[in-house]
Short mmCIF file of C-alpha atoms and ligand atoms in Angstrom, two decimals:
data_model
loop_
_atom_site.label_atom_id
_atom_site.label_comp_id
_atom_site.label_asym_id
_atom_site.label_seq_id
_atom_site.Cartn_x
_atom_site.Cartn_y
_atom_site.Cartn_z
CA MET A 25 -73.30 -124.03 -5.71
CA ASN A 26 -76.95 -123.85 -4.61
CA THR A 27 -76.86 -125.49 -1.13
CA ASP A 28 -80.53 -126.65 -1.33
CA CYS A 29 -80.05 -128.31 -4.72
CA ILE A 30 -79.60 -132.12 -4.87
CA PHE A 31 -77.91 -131.92 -8.31
CA CYS A 32 -75.39 -129.37 -6.95
CA LYS A 33 -74.72 -131.84 -4.12
CA ILE A 34 -74.07 -134.53 -6.69
CA VAL A 35 -71.72 -132.27 -8.65
CA HIS A 36 -69.75 -131.46 -5.46
CA GLY A 37 -69.56 -135.11 -4.24
CA LYS A 38 -71.83 -134.41 -1.32
CA MET A 39 -74.38 -136.92 -2.52
CA PRO A 40 -73.68 -140.26 -4.21
CA SER A 41 -74.33 -140.83 -7.94
CA SER A 42 -73.58 -143.33 -10.60
CA ILE A 43 -71.56 -141.19 -13.04
CA VAL A 44 -71.58 -142.13 -16.73
CA CYS A 45 -69.27 -139.33 -17.92
CA GLU A 46 -68.13 -135.91 -16.87
CA ASP A 47 -65.98 -132.99 -18.15
CA GLU A 48 -65.29 -129.47 -17.05
CA LYS A 49 -68.82 -128.20 -17.81
CA ALA A 50 -71.16 -131.15 -17.50
CA MET A 51 -71.95 -134.48 -15.77
CA ALA A 52 -74.06 -137.41 -16.85
CA PHE A 53 -75.29 -139.82 -14.26
CA MET A 54 -77.95 -142.47 -13.80
CA ASP A 55 -81.48 -141.44 -12.80
CA ILE A 56 -82.36 -143.31 -9.58
CA ALA A 57 -85.96 -143.77 -10.65
CA PRO A 58 -85.61 -144.71 -14.33
CA VAL A 59 -88.39 -144.54 -16.83
CA ALA A 60 -86.48 -147.29 -18.59
CA LYS A 61 -83.30 -149.04 -17.42
CA GLY A 62 -80.28 -147.00 -18.62
CA HIS A 63 -82.08 -143.68 -18.12
CA VAL A 64 -79.42 -140.91 -17.80
CA LEU A 65 -79.52 -137.32 -16.66
CA VAL A 66 -77.27 -134.71 -18.17
CA ILE A 67 -76.64 -131.53 -16.14
CA PRO A 68 -74.27 -128.50 -16.14
CA ARG A 69 -71.77 -128.37 -13.18
CA VAL A 70 -72.94 -124.85 -12.59
CA HIS A 71 -76.44 -124.37 -11.18
CA TYR A 72 -78.65 -122.84 -13.84
CA ASP A 73 -82.47 -122.95 -14.04
CA PRO A 74 -84.68 -122.69 -15.98
CA ILE A 75 -83.67 -123.12 -19.68
CA THR A 76 -84.50 -119.49 -20.33
CA ALA A 77 -81.75 -118.45 -17.82
CA THR A 78 -79.10 -120.91 -19.07
CA PRO A 79 -76.40 -119.50 -21.35
CA ASP A 80 -76.34 -120.64 -24.94
CA ASP A 81 -72.82 -122.06 -24.68
CA VAL A 82 -73.77 -124.22 -21.73
CA LEU A 83 -76.90 -125.44 -23.61
CA ALA A 84 -74.79 -126.22 -26.71
CA HIS A 85 -72.35 -128.23 -24.62
CA LEU A 86 -75.15 -130.13 -22.80
CA ILE A 87 -76.87 -131.18 -25.98
CA GLY A 88 -73.54 -132.52 -27.30
CA VAL A 89 -73.27 -134.67 -24.13
CA VAL A 90 -76.88 -135.75 -24.62
CA LYS A 91 -75.96 -136.96 -28.12
CA GLN A 92 -72.88 -138.93 -26.88
CA VAL A 93 -74.96 -140.64 -24.16
CA ALA A 94 -77.65 -141.48 -26.64
CA GLN A 95 -75.11 -142.97 -29.03
CA ALA A 96 -73.70 -145.07 -26.16
CA GLN A 97 -77.15 -146.23 -25.13
CA VAL A 98 -77.74 -147.40 -28.70
CA LYS A 99 -74.41 -149.21 -28.78
CA ALA A 100 -74.37 -150.63 -25.25
CA LEU A 101 -77.97 -151.36 -24.62
CA GLY A 102 -79.26 -151.97 -28.10
CA ALA A 103 -81.75 -149.14 -27.79
CA ASN A 104 -83.65 -148.61 -31.08
CA GLY A 105 -85.09 -145.30 -29.87
CA ILE A 106 -84.24 -142.49 -27.48
CA ASN A 107 -86.45 -139.98 -25.71
CA VAL A 108 -84.76 -136.69 -24.76
CA SER A 109 -86.82 -134.50 -22.41
CA GLN A 110 -86.31 -131.38 -20.36
CA ALA A 111 -88.95 -129.78 -18.05
CA ASN A 112 -89.06 -126.22 -16.69
CA GLY A 113 -91.29 -125.42 -13.78
CA ARG A 114 -93.61 -127.46 -11.54
CA CYS A 115 -96.55 -127.14 -13.96
CA ALA A 116 -94.32 -128.74 -16.62
CA GLY A 117 -93.45 -131.68 -14.35
CA GLN A 118 -90.06 -130.44 -13.18
CA LEU A 119 -89.12 -131.79 -9.73
CA VAL A 120 -85.38 -130.74 -9.48
CA PRO A 121 -84.84 -127.06 -10.32
CA HIS A 122 -81.28 -127.47 -11.81
CA ILE A 123 -81.49 -127.73 -15.51
CA HIS A 124 -81.19 -131.30 -16.76
CA PHE A 125 -81.88 -133.37 -19.81
CA HIS A 126 -83.35 -136.90 -19.49
CA VAL A 127 -81.85 -139.27 -22.04
CA ILE A 128 -84.04 -142.45 -22.03
CA PRO A 129 -83.32 -145.55 -24.03
CA ARG A 130 -86.31 -147.09 -25.69
CA SER A 131 -86.91 -150.35 -27.33
CA ASP A 132 -89.67 -151.90 -29.48
CA GLY A 133 -92.42 -153.26 -27.26
CA ASP A 134 -91.05 -151.77 -24.06
CA ASN A 135 -94.65 -150.65 -23.21
CA LYS A 136 -93.50 -147.28 -21.74
CA GLN A 137 -96.17 -144.55 -21.85
CA MET A 138 -94.65 -141.20 -22.84
CA LYS A 139 -97.49 -140.00 -25.01
CA TRP A 140 -98.72 -136.37 -25.05
CA VAL A 141 -102.43 -135.98 -25.38
CA SER A 142 -102.86 -133.86 -28.64
CA GLY A 143 -105.22 -130.96 -28.59
CA SER A 144 -106.45 -128.58 -31.30
CA TYR A 145 -107.01 -124.92 -32.18
CA ALA A 146 -110.51 -123.59 -32.82
CA ASP A 147 -109.26 -122.74 -36.34
CA ASN A 148 -106.25 -121.59 -38.32
CA ASP A 149 -106.69 -118.01 -37.23
CA GLU A 150 -106.34 -118.97 -33.56
CA MET A 151 -103.12 -120.88 -34.36
CA ALA A 152 -101.81 -117.90 -36.38
CA SER A 153 -102.48 -115.57 -33.52
CA TYR A 154 -100.45 -117.74 -31.11
CA ALA A 155 -97.65 -117.74 -33.68
CA GLU A 156 -97.84 -113.98 -34.05
CA ASN A 157 -97.68 -113.45 -30.29
CA ILE A 158 -94.61 -115.64 -29.99
CA ARG A 159 -92.99 -114.07 -33.06
CA ALA A 160 -93.49 -110.63 -31.74
CA ALA A 161 -91.70 -111.60 -28.51
CA LEU A 162 -88.60 -113.03 -30.22
P1 AMP B 27 -87.67 -133.74 -13.37
O1 AMP B 27 -89.02 -134.17 -12.94
O2 AMP B 27 -87.47 -133.46 -14.85
O3 AMP B 27 -87.19 -132.55 -12.50
O4 AMP B 27 -86.71 -134.95 -13.08
C1 AMP B 27 -85.96 -135.14 -11.91
C2 AMP B 27 -85.29 -136.53 -12.04
O5 AMP B 27 -84.25 -136.60 -11.03
C3 AMP B 27 -86.31 -137.69 -11.77
O6 AMP B 27 -86.39 -138.50 -12.84
C4 AMP B 27 -85.71 -138.35 -10.47
O7 AMP B 27 -85.83 -139.77 -10.48
C5 AMP B 27 -84.23 -137.91 -10.61
N1 AMP B 27 -83.53 -137.89 -9.32
C6 AMP B 27 -83.97 -137.29 -8.16
N2 AMP B 27 -82.98 -137.46 -7.20
C7 AMP B 27 -81.94 -138.09 -7.74
C8 AMP B 27 -80.66 -138.52 -7.32
N3 AMP B 27 -80.25 -138.31 -6.07
N4 AMP B 27 -79.87 -139.21 -8.18
C9 AMP B 27 -80.34 -139.43 -9.48
N5 AMP B 27 -81.48 -139.03 -9.93
C10 AMP B 27 -82.27 -138.39 -9.14
ZN1 ZN B 28 -78.05 -127.04 -8.55
#
């Protein structure tokens, strides 16, 4: 447990939460400041952060829980869309440094703004050079 981490406090019952489901590896609970009502956070019980330091088996398990929560949001809330998001680092908008997935139910006409502002490359060569840099690091 990371004693400074609010999500670790939730896992260990030292902070209240509204739990949706839990198992030996993961917990899903309500986000207290929902983007849309029914917004759920899915976290591992063990403190990992960021995604690049989280074991593959933990990530695989978390994404399975994300899917189950999304299915339940469709069934229970009548959501006709779901956003799944996950931020790493302050510059990416992460506030709580314990890996978590946001699972946000969406509905037609909900007027939520979750739009990325699209950019562009100077040309295809510039895009290809980014691809090459990433490929070389894999
Ligand atoms: P992020 O910006 O991706 O790190 O998101 C952190 C999320 O945690 C935000 O959406 C917060 O509303 C949520 N949050 C912070 N504290 C709590 C808490 N005690 N219980 C539930 N959700 C929380
Ligand atoms: Zn933690």
